[in-house]
């Protein structure tokens, strides 16, 4: 007698009133293959073992990288080779890839005071940038990363020159053939539990600690608290459940050679801190705290920096709120100052489309400063919209600036896609900033347009411009084209 038949007989004896219901269920199960049958009747699996290939109809083929070396087809299908087993239990399958992006931009800007130029001067330039990366994968979790930016160079004073040509102002009219062969990125990252696999063959111990060491980018609080390259050592613990969260990531870090809030590299400053992110059902909470140890109080000074961010989504509404603070231990300077920044982002997806309307708001109380900012990263308000963001090359300045000192402001934008494949995009944005102090030259209202279009699988063309009406100084207008090739 099968187990199901036995249960049916017992139900009839002890629960006569429900006998008909049980027999009905047994009869229904009789029509399901394998259910209610003897073990010998299980001849065909309920889940098909037929191999179904990837359904790639209409899906674009992945363009090859500049270099792809290794026995595995990078991100491709097929059998995985056995690899090389180490005494620690790790299995390495080396693969080396090279990729990057080259940008070439023509930029013109009428501005009263950029890079020491006289009021009313027109800046007209051709600027170029190359980001080139090589990655040696040992496993999916262990890799060496190296990167160079050979078309720009930053001098000791913090000024960056880009490969290209400056046409205006006439006093600076010349070719700029800046070439820099230094490594801007070079680090190793891995998983302790993956490297020393023999320590936990059953995967029941807490050995999964991720670590990294070397020169690498550090971005905290969406770039408001920290954004730039730094020599860093860090240890991360993931997949924990602290504070009732679904998942928690915690990182302890120590770095040296810090580009400070004035975008200048300070070899005498080191940075220590802690970063954490906790994921709940509908809310992501981020918390970061950093301390800068400076060996030179004249050009910098010690500083404490902290930030808390909350990100959530309500149906088609996305919301983000961040509170950040900085405290200069040895008095305010260009490298570190005391202040608080309140920052929020709100976006709404339009019905029956993928177009987006967004509103970014900020309030800078006193003089908030980031813990670190790279030479091409500008100030902390780059996340407030295209009117505030640094373009990352040349001398083209944002319409409303990106420093948060004693000011309030907003950016209201509309992102529009013109075709189903989202290869043509237009962003229309209006915004303002006002100083909380009396009569400040940063007060302005501005309007910006940015059009982007993809060509093929590697090329993106950008055309953008803005006009800014400043209250106490001359108005500003700028236009630029940016051609980006990804390889």
Short mmCIF file of C-alpha atoms in Angstrom, two decimals:
data_model
loop_
_atom_site.label_atom_id
_atom_site.label_comp_id
_atom_site.label_asym_id
_atom_site.label_seq_id
_atom_site.Cartn_x
_atom_site.Cartn_y
_atom_site.Cartn_z
CA UNK A 1 0.00 0.00 0.00
CA UNK A 2 1.38 3.45 -0.87
CA UNK A 3 1.72 6.21 1.71
CA UNK A 4 -1.03 8.24 0.10
CA UNK A 5 -3.47 5.28 0.19
CA UNK A 6 -2.62 4.66 3.86
CA UNK A 7 -3.34 8.30 4.72
CA UNK A 8 -6.67 8.08 2.89
CA UNK A 9 -7.71 4.93 4.86
CA UNK A 10 -6.74 6.54 8.22
CA UNK A 11 -8.68 9.70 7.34
CA UNK A 12 -11.80 7.63 6.61
CA UNK A 13 -11.56 5.91 9.99
CA UNK A 14 -10.90 8.93 12.20
CA UNK A 15 -12.64 11.73 10.23
CA UNK A 16 -15.71 10.19 8.49
CA UNK A 17 -17.26 13.58 7.78
CA UNK A 18 -14.27 14.58 5.68
CA UNK A 19 -13.90 11.20 3.98
CA UNK A 20 -15.43 12.37 0.69
CA UNK A 21 -13.08 15.37 0.54
CA UNK A 22 -9.98 13.20 1.08
CA UNK A 23 -11.05 10.70 -1.56
CA UNK A 24 -11.68 13.55 -3.95
CA UNK A 25 -8.12 14.81 -3.44
CA UNK A 26 -6.75 11.29 -3.95
CA UNK A 27 -8.71 10.97 -7.18
CA UNK A 28 -7.40 14.32 -8.40
CA UNK A 29 -3.79 13.33 -7.59
CA UNK A 30 -4.22 10.17 -9.62
CA UNK A 31 -4.15 12.29 -12.77
CA UNK A 32 -0.79 13.89 -11.87
CA UNK A 33 2.12 11.78 -13.20
CA UNK A 34 4.09 10.17 -10.39
CA UNK A 35 1.81 11.34 -7.55
CA UNK A 36 0.26 8.48 -5.59
CA UNK A 37 2.32 5.88 -7.44
CA UNK A 38 4.82 3.40 -6.15
CA UNK A 39 8.51 4.44 -6.20
CA UNK A 40 9.06 2.21 -9.23
CA UNK A 41 6.56 4.30 -11.19
CA UNK A 42 8.82 7.40 -11.17
CA UNK A 43 10.29 6.92 -14.63
CA UNK A 44 9.97 10.42 -16.11
CA UNK A 45 11.17 13.60 -14.30
CA UNK A 46 8.60 16.33 -13.79
CA UNK A 47 11.16 18.95 -14.98
CA UNK A 48 12.41 18.46 -18.51
CA UNK A 49 16.12 17.75 -18.97
CA UNK A 50 16.04 19.03 -22.53
CA UNK A 51 18.66 21.74 -23.14
CA UNK A 52 17.07 25.03 -24.21
CA UNK A 53 19.60 27.48 -25.75
CA UNK A 54 19.72 31.17 -24.90
CA UNK A 55 16.88 33.08 -26.52
CA UNK A 56 18.88 35.82 -28.26
CA UNK A 57 16.46 36.76 -31.03
CA UNK A 58 16.53 40.56 -31.36
CA UNK A 59 19.24 40.87 -28.71
CA UNK A 60 22.42 42.68 -29.90
CA UNK A 61 25.63 40.70 -29.99
CA UNK A 62 28.17 41.67 -27.36
CA UNK A 63 30.97 43.71 -28.96
CA UNK A 64 34.42 42.25 -28.23
CA UNK A 65 36.76 44.03 -25.84
CA UNK A 66 40.06 45.49 -26.98
CA UNK A 67 41.91 42.44 -25.59
CA UNK A 68 40.38 39.15 -24.39
CA UNK A 69 42.92 36.55 -23.39
CA UNK A 70 42.19 33.28 -21.60
CA UNK A 71 40.64 29.86 -22.04
CA UNK A 72 37.17 31.14 -21.14
CA UNK A 73 35.05 33.16 -23.51
CA UNK A 74 34.57 36.30 -21.43
CA UNK A 75 30.87 36.43 -20.42
CA UNK A 76 30.21 33.72 -23.00
CA UNK A 77 28.44 30.35 -22.83
CA UNK A 78 30.13 26.98 -22.84
CA UNK A 79 31.92 24.58 -20.51
CA UNK A 80 34.18 25.99 -17.81
CA UNK A 81 37.73 24.59 -17.81
CA UNK A 82 39.10 22.86 -14.74
CA UNK A 83 41.60 25.62 -14.02
CA UNK A 84 44.63 25.46 -11.73
CA UNK A 85 44.14 24.12 -8.19
CA UNK A 86 46.20 25.79 -5.44
CA UNK A 87 47.29 24.21 -2.13
CA UNK A 88 44.85 26.56 -0.38
CA UNK A 89 41.92 24.93 -2.18
CA UNK A 90 41.31 27.82 -4.58
CA UNK A 91 40.92 27.11 -8.28
CA UNK A 92 42.25 29.86 -10.55
CA UNK A 93 41.15 30.33 -14.16
CA UNK A 94 43.24 33.28 -15.40
CA UNK A 95 41.69 35.66 -17.89
CA UNK A 96 42.99 39.05 -19.02
CA UNK A 97 40.87 41.78 -20.62
CA UNK A 98 41.56 45.35 -21.72
CA UNK A 99 38.83 47.96 -22.15
CA UNK A 100 38.33 51.66 -21.87
CA UNK A 101 36.83 54.87 -23.21
CA UNK A 102 38.20 57.79 -25.19
CA UNK A 103 36.47 61.18 -25.17
CA UNK A 104 37.03 64.14 -27.45
CA UNK A 105 35.21 67.41 -26.77
CA UNK A 106 35.00 70.88 -28.24
CA UNK A 107 33.94 73.37 -25.58
CA UNK A 108 33.18 77.08 -25.61
CA UNK A 109 32.33 79.10 -22.53
CA UNK A 110 31.64 82.78 -21.86
CA UNK A 111 32.29 83.29 -18.18
CA UNK A 112 33.50 86.19 -15.98
CA UNK A 113 36.09 84.30 -13.93
CA UNK A 114 37.38 80.85 -14.99
CA UNK A 115 40.91 79.72 -14.22
CA UNK A 116 42.18 83.27 -13.72
CA UNK A 117 40.84 84.70 -17.00
CA UNK A 118 39.63 88.27 -17.24
CA UNK A 119 35.91 89.08 -16.95
CA UNK A 120 34.04 88.55 -20.19
CA UNK A 121 36.67 86.24 -21.65
CA UNK A 122 35.59 83.45 -23.98
CA UNK A 123 37.18 80.06 -23.35
CA UNK A 124 37.35 77.98 -26.51
CA UNK A 125 39.17 74.64 -26.44
CA UNK A 126 39.52 71.11 -27.75
CA UNK A 127 40.09 68.64 -24.89
CA UNK A 128 40.63 64.88 -24.86
CA UNK A 129 40.54 62.16 -22.24
CA UNK A 130 41.50 58.49 -22.36
CA UNK A 131 40.63 55.97 -19.64
CA UNK A 132 42.32 52.62 -20.26
CA UNK A 133 41.97 49.59 -17.96
CA UNK A 134 43.46 46.13 -17.83
CA UNK A 135 41.98 43.44 -15.59
CA UNK A 136 43.55 40.08 -14.76
CA UNK A 137 40.81 37.80 -13.43
CA UNK A 138 42.09 34.86 -11.39
CA UNK A 139 38.55 33.89 -10.39
CA UNK A 140 35.26 35.84 -10.48
CA UNK A 141 36.13 37.21 -7.00
CA UNK A 142 39.92 37.67 -7.29
CA UNK A 143 41.40 40.14 -9.73
CA UNK A 144 44.17 42.67 -10.40
CA UNK A 145 43.07 45.99 -11.93
CA UNK A 146 45.36 48.57 -13.56
CA UNK A 147 44.28 51.83 -15.17
CA UNK A 148 45.92 54.87 -16.79
CA UNK A 149 44.75 58.30 -17.94
CA UNK A 150 47.54 59.34 -20.28
CA UNK A 151 45.90 62.46 -21.79
CA UNK A 152 45.87 64.69 -18.71
CA UNK A 153 48.34 65.76 -16.05
CA UNK A 154 47.84 67.50 -12.70
CA UNK A 155 50.68 69.68 -11.39
CA UNK A 156 51.68 70.34 -7.79
CA UNK A 157 49.39 73.38 -7.61
CA UNK A 158 46.38 71.24 -8.41
CA UNK A 159 45.82 72.53 -11.97
CA UNK A 160 45.00 69.89 -14.58
CA UNK A 161 45.95 70.26 -18.25
CA UNK A 162 44.38 68.12 -20.96
CA UNK A 163 45.72 66.96 -24.31
CA UNK A 164 44.26 69.23 -27.00
CA UNK A 165 44.25 72.82 -28.22
CA UNK A 166 43.27 76.10 -26.58
CA UNK A 167 42.08 78.76 -29.03
CA UNK A 168 40.86 81.36 -26.54
CA UNK A 169 41.78 83.38 -24.63
CA UNK A 170 44.52 84.54 -27.00
CA UNK A 171 47.09 84.74 -24.21
CA UNK A 172 46.75 80.96 -23.69
CA UNK A 173 46.46 80.04 -27.37
CA UNK A 174 48.59 76.92 -27.91
CA UNK A 175 48.65 73.14 -28.19
CA UNK A 176 48.63 71.21 -24.93
CA UNK A 177 50.41 67.89 -25.45
CA UNK A 178 50.13 66.65 -21.90
CA UNK A 179 51.01 62.96 -21.52
CA UNK A 180 51.01 61.13 -18.18
CA UNK A 181 52.19 57.52 -17.92
CA UNK A 182 51.52 57.13 -14.20
CA UNK A 183 49.16 54.45 -12.95
CA UNK A 184 45.98 56.12 -11.75
CA UNK A 185 44.53 52.74 -10.76
CA UNK A 186 46.33 49.64 -9.54
CA UNK A 187 44.79 47.37 -6.93
CA UNK A 188 44.00 43.79 -6.00
CA UNK A 189 40.75 42.60 -4.52
CA UNK A 190 39.62 39.18 -3.39
CA UNK A 191 37.62 37.02 -1.01
CA UNK A 192 39.50 35.43 1.90
CA UNK A 193 37.12 32.46 1.97
CA UNK A 194 37.56 31.87 -1.75
CA UNK A 195 41.37 32.02 -1.66
CA UNK A 196 41.67 29.75 1.41
CA UNK A 197 38.91 27.33 0.43
CA UNK A 198 40.36 24.46 2.50
CA UNK A 199 39.61 26.35 5.72
CA UNK A 200 35.87 25.92 5.16
CA UNK A 201 35.11 23.06 2.78
CA UNK A 202 31.48 22.85 3.96
CA UNK A 203 30.94 26.64 3.70
CA UNK A 204 29.60 26.85 7.26
CA UNK A 205 32.21 29.12 8.86
CA UNK A 206 32.36 32.89 8.61
CA UNK A 207 35.41 33.19 6.35
CA UNK A 208 33.88 35.24 3.53
CA UNK A 209 35.69 38.53 4.06
CA UNK A 210 36.36 40.63 0.98
CA UNK A 211 39.51 42.77 0.94
CA UNK A 212 41.29 45.20 -1.34
CA UNK A 213 44.62 47.02 -1.41
CA UNK A 214 46.09 49.49 -3.86
CA UNK A 215 45.30 52.67 -5.75
CA UNK A 216 41.61 52.76 -6.60
CA UNK A 217 38.49 54.99 -6.77
CA UNK A 218 36.51 55.60 -3.59
CA UNK A 219 32.91 56.85 -3.85
CA UNK A 220 30.75 57.32 -0.74
CA UNK A 221 27.22 58.74 -0.41
CA UNK A 222 26.85 58.90 -4.21
CA UNK A 223 30.02 60.99 -4.42
CA UNK A 224 28.88 63.70 -2.01
CA UNK A 225 31.10 62.56 0.88
CA UNK A 226 34.01 61.16 -1.15
CA UNK A 227 34.81 60.86 -4.86
CA UNK A 228 38.29 60.27 -6.23
CA UNK A 229 41.33 58.03 -6.36
CA UNK A 230 43.26 57.00 -3.26
CA UNK A 231 45.81 54.44 -2.10
CA UNK A 232 43.57 52.26 0.02
CA UNK A 233 43.39 49.11 2.13
CA UNK A 234 39.95 47.87 3.10
CA UNK A 235 38.11 44.85 4.51
CA UNK A 236 34.42 44.19 3.82
CA UNK A 237 31.94 41.78 5.38
CA UNK A 238 28.77 41.13 3.37
CA UNK A 239 25.59 39.09 3.72
CA UNK A 240 25.12 39.73 7.42
CA UNK A 241 21.79 40.56 9.01
CA UNK A 242 22.57 43.38 11.44
CA UNK A 243 19.84 45.62 12.84
CA UNK A 244 17.08 43.40 11.44
CA UNK A 245 18.04 44.01 7.81
CA UNK A 246 17.73 41.62 4.89
CA UNK A 247 21.43 42.11 4.13
CA UNK A 248 24.18 44.31 5.55
CA UNK A 249 27.54 45.32 4.10
CA UNK A 250 30.20 46.73 6.46
CA UNK A 251 33.64 48.03 5.42
CA UNK A 252 36.63 49.27 7.40
CA UNK A 253 39.17 51.25 5.37
CA UNK A 254 42.44 53.16 5.61
CA UNK A 255 43.88 55.27 2.80
CA UNK A 256 46.78 57.60 2.13
CA UNK A 257 47.66 60.10 -0.56
CA UNK A 258 44.33 61.96 -0.42
CA UNK A 259 43.00 64.51 -2.92
CA UNK A 260 41.24 66.86 -0.55
CA UNK A 261 38.18 69.08 -0.89
CA UNK A 262 40.18 71.60 -2.96
CA UNK A 263 40.86 68.87 -5.58
CA UNK A 264 44.57 68.85 -4.75
CA UNK A 265 46.59 65.77 -3.87
CA UNK A 266 48.05 65.87 -0.34
CA UNK A 267 50.68 63.19 0.28
CA UNK A 268 50.77 64.16 3.98
CA UNK A 269 47.12 63.26 4.62
CA UNK A 270 45.70 59.82 5.43
CA UNK A 271 42.09 58.77 5.80
CA UNK A 272 40.52 56.17 8.12
CA UNK A 273 36.88 55.26 8.27
CA UNK A 274 33.93 52.93 8.33
CA UNK A 275 31.17 52.43 5.77
CA UNK A 276 27.95 50.45 6.12
CA UNK A 277 24.85 49.77 4.01
CA UNK A 278 21.74 47.90 5.23
CA UNK A 279 19.02 46.70 2.86
CA UNK A 280 15.45 46.46 4.18
CA UNK A 281 12.25 45.50 2.32
CA UNK A 282 11.75 48.89 0.69
CA UNK A 283 14.58 51.01 2.10
CA UNK A 284 18.36 51.10 1.66
CA UNK A 285 20.21 52.84 4.49
CA UNK A 286 23.84 53.97 4.11
CA UNK A 287 26.08 55.33 6.86
CA UNK A 288 29.71 56.46 6.54
CA UNK A 289 32.21 58.08 8.90
CA UNK A 290 35.75 59.19 8.02
CA UNK A 291 38.62 60.97 9.76
CA UNK A 292 41.42 62.75 7.91
CA UNK A 293 44.83 62.85 9.58
CA UNK A 294 46.85 65.73 8.14
CA UNK A 295 50.55 66.32 8.68
CA UNK A 296 50.33 69.92 7.47
CA UNK A 297 48.00 72.30 9.31
CA UNK A 298 48.97 75.21 7.04
CA UNK A 299 47.65 73.69 3.80
CA UNK A 300 45.09 71.33 5.32
CA UNK A 301 44.41 70.11 8.83
CA UNK A 302 42.55 67.25 10.46
CA UNK A 303 38.88 66.75 9.73
CA UNK A 304 35.91 64.55 10.62
CA UNK A 305 33.30 63.66 8.00
CA UNK A 306 30.05 61.69 8.22
CA UNK A 307 26.98 61.00 6.13
CA UNK A 308 23.68 59.11 6.31
CA UNK A 309 21.56 58.30 3.27
CA UNK A 310 18.14 56.71 2.79
CA UNK A 311 16.91 55.45 -0.59
CA UNK A 312 13.42 54.10 -1.19
CA UNK A 313 10.83 53.53 -3.90
CA UNK A 314 7.06 53.94 -3.91
CA UNK A 315 5.67 52.35 -7.06
CA UNK A 316 6.88 54.77 -9.82
CA UNK A 317 8.37 57.28 -7.35
CA UNK A 318 12.04 57.07 -6.32
CA UNK A 319 13.28 59.06 -3.35
CA UNK A 320 16.69 59.70 -1.82
CA UNK A 321 17.62 61.78 1.22
CA UNK A 322 21.13 62.42 2.53
CA UNK A 323 22.49 64.36 5.50
CA UNK A 324 26.24 65.02 5.54
CA UNK A 325 28.51 66.94 7.86
CA UNK A 326 32.15 67.95 8.11
CA UNK A 327 34.19 69.39 10.95
CA UNK A 328 37.63 71.02 10.63
CA UNK A 329 39.66 70.28 13.73
CA UNK A 330 42.28 72.99 13.05
CA UNK A 331 40.15 75.73 11.52
CA UNK A 332 38.62 76.13 8.08
CA UNK A 333 40.77 75.94 4.97
CA UNK A 334 40.29 75.12 1.30
CA UNK A 335 41.13 71.48 2.11
CA UNK A 336 38.67 71.04 4.98
CA UNK A 337 35.96 73.20 6.53
CA UNK A 338 33.01 72.91 8.88
CA UNK A 339 29.46 72.64 7.63
CA UNK A 340 26.40 70.53 6.89
CA UNK A 341 24.73 69.56 3.61
CA UNK A 342 21.11 68.45 3.28
CA UNK A 343 20.49 66.80 -0.09
CA UNK A 344 17.45 65.10 -1.60
CA UNK A 345 16.52 63.57 -4.95
CA UNK A 346 13.02 62.73 -6.14
CA UNK A 347 12.13 61.18 -9.49
CA UNK A 348 8.87 60.01 -11.05
CA UNK A 349 8.45 57.69 -14.04
CA UNK A 350 5.80 59.02 -16.39
CA UNK A 351 2.80 56.73 -17.00
CA UNK A 352 2.95 54.52 -20.10
CA UNK A 353 6.57 55.51 -20.84
CA UNK A 354 10.09 55.33 -19.47
CA UNK A 355 10.53 59.12 -19.43
CA UNK A 356 11.56 60.55 -16.09
CA UNK A 357 10.88 63.79 -14.20
CA UNK A 358 13.29 64.56 -11.36
CA UNK A 359 13.74 67.19 -8.69
CA UNK A 360 17.01 67.64 -6.76
CA UNK A 361 17.19 69.94 -3.72
CA UNK A 362 20.10 71.00 -1.49
CA UNK A 363 20.82 73.26 1.45
CA UNK A 364 24.41 73.96 2.39
CA UNK A 365 24.76 75.21 5.96
CA UNK A 366 28.08 76.97 6.55
CA UNK A 367 30.91 75.44 4.46
CA UNK A 368 30.50 71.70 4.05
CA UNK A 369 33.56 69.95 2.60
CA UNK A 370 33.98 66.42 1.28
CA UNK A 371 36.55 64.08 2.79
CA UNK A 372 38.21 63.73 -0.62
CA UNK A 373 37.65 64.91 -4.21
CA UNK A 374 39.72 63.98 -7.26
CA UNK A 375 41.20 66.68 -9.52
CA UNK A 376 38.48 66.21 -12.18
CA UNK A 377 35.54 65.71 -9.78
CA UNK A 378 34.71 69.32 -8.90
CA UNK A 379 32.62 69.92 -5.79
CA UNK A 380 30.07 67.77 -3.94
CA UNK A 381 26.95 69.07 -5.76
CA UNK A 382 27.64 67.20 -9.00
CA UNK A 383 24.70 64.88 -8.21
CA UNK A 384 22.26 67.82 -8.24
CA UNK A 385 21.90 67.73 -12.04
CA UNK A 386 23.63 68.71 -15.28
CA UNK A 387 23.61 72.38 -14.24
CA UNK A 388 25.91 71.47 -11.33
CA UNK A 389 27.96 68.50 -12.57
CA UNK A 390 31.61 68.71 -13.63
CA UNK A 391 32.18 67.32 -17.13
CA UNK A 392 35.50 65.72 -16.09
CA UNK A 393 37.74 67.26 -18.76
CA UNK A 394 39.03 70.65 -19.85
CA UNK A 395 38.05 74.04 -18.43
CA UNK A 396 34.30 73.84 -19.05
CA UNK A 397 32.60 74.88 -15.79
CA UNK A 398 29.03 73.98 -14.77
CA UNK A 399 26.40 76.69 -15.03
CA UNK A 400 25.61 76.89 -11.30
CA UNK A 401 28.86 75.61 -9.79
CA UNK A 402 29.11 72.59 -7.51
CA UNK A 403 30.28 73.92 -4.16
CA UNK A 404 27.76 73.85 -1.32
CA UNK A 405 28.99 76.81 0.77
CA UNK A 406 26.16 78.79 2.44
CA UNK A 407 23.63 78.20 -0.30
CA UNK A 408 20.31 76.65 -1.26
CA UNK A 409 19.34 75.43 -4.71
CA UNK A 410 17.41 73.04 -6.89
CA UNK A 411 17.43 71.35 -10.26
CA UNK A 412 14.20 70.28 -12.02
CA UNK A 413 14.65 68.09 -15.07
CA UNK A 414 12.84 66.00 -17.67
CA UNK A 415 14.57 63.02 -19.27
CA UNK A 416 12.94 61.99 -22.56
CA UNK A 417 13.63 58.90 -24.70
CA UNK A 418 12.78 59.18 -28.40
CA UNK A 419 12.84 55.56 -29.54
CA UNK A 420 11.94 52.18 -27.98
CA UNK A 421 15.59 51.11 -27.78
CA UNK A 422 16.47 54.22 -25.75
CA UNK A 423 19.29 55.22 -28.10
CA UNK A 424 18.20 58.88 -28.32
CA UNK A 425 17.80 60.92 -25.17
CA UNK A 426 17.06 64.54 -24.34
CA UNK A 427 17.42 66.12 -20.90
CA UNK A 428 15.86 69.51 -20.20
CA UNK A 429 16.79 71.01 -16.85
CA UNK A 430 16.15 74.28 -15.09
CA UNK A 431 17.60 75.26 -11.75
CA UNK A 432 18.76 77.95 -9.38
CA UNK A 433 21.07 78.58 -6.48
CA UNK A 434 20.94 81.39 -3.92
CA UNK A 435 23.42 82.23 -1.24
CA UNK A 436 22.21 82.36 2.34
CA UNK A 437 24.61 85.30 2.75
CA UNK A 438 23.91 88.80 1.45
CA UNK A 439 24.83 89.67 -2.18
CA UNK A 440 26.85 86.70 -3.40
CA UNK A 441 28.20 86.31 -6.93
CA UNK A 442 27.07 82.65 -7.08
CA UNK A 443 23.34 83.55 -7.15
CA UNK A 444 21.90 82.50 -10.52
CA UNK A 445 19.09 80.90 -12.48
CA UNK A 446 19.92 78.64 -15.40
CA UNK A 447 18.52 76.44 -18.14
CA UNK A 448 20.37 73.53 -19.79
CA UNK A 449 19.75 71.10 -22.64
CA UNK A 450 21.62 67.84 -23.28
CA UNK A 451 21.03 65.54 -26.26
CA UNK A 452 22.69 62.11 -26.44
CA UNK A 453 22.54 59.50 -29.18
CA UNK A 454 24.17 56.10 -29.55
CA UNK A 455 25.66 55.05 -32.89
CA UNK A 456 26.33 51.35 -33.32
CA UNK A 457 27.62 49.53 -30.25
CA UNK A 458 30.57 51.75 -29.26
CA UNK A 459 29.92 55.39 -30.12
CA UNK A 460 27.94 58.01 -28.18
CA UNK A 461 27.52 61.61 -29.32
CA UNK A 462 26.64 64.37 -26.84
CA UNK A 463 25.57 67.95 -27.57
CA UNK A 464 24.75 70.21 -24.66
CA UNK A 465 24.53 73.85 -23.74
CA UNK A 466 23.29 76.20 -21.02
CA UNK A 467 22.52 79.79 -20.18
CA UNK A 468 22.85 81.17 -16.65
CA UNK A 469 21.45 84.50 -15.49
CA UNK A 470 23.64 85.64 -12.61
CA UNK A 471 22.33 88.35 -10.34
CA UNK A 472 25.46 90.31 -9.47
CA UNK A 473 27.96 89.42 -12.23
CA UNK A 474 27.88 88.90 -15.98
CA UNK A 475 25.67 86.14 -17.39
CA UNK A 476 27.25 82.85 -18.43
CA UNK A 477 26.61 80.70 -21.48
CA UNK A 478 28.33 77.56 -22.67
CA UNK A 479 28.09 74.92 -25.37
CA UNK A 480 30.00 71.71 -25.92
CA UNK A 481 30.09 68.56 -27.98
CA UNK A 482 31.45 65.33 -26.57
CA UNK A 483 32.24 62.24 -28.67
CA UNK A 484 32.69 59.06 -26.62
CA UNK A 485 34.08 55.81 -27.97
CA UNK A 486 33.89 52.74 -25.73
CA UNK A 487 36.11 49.75 -26.47
#
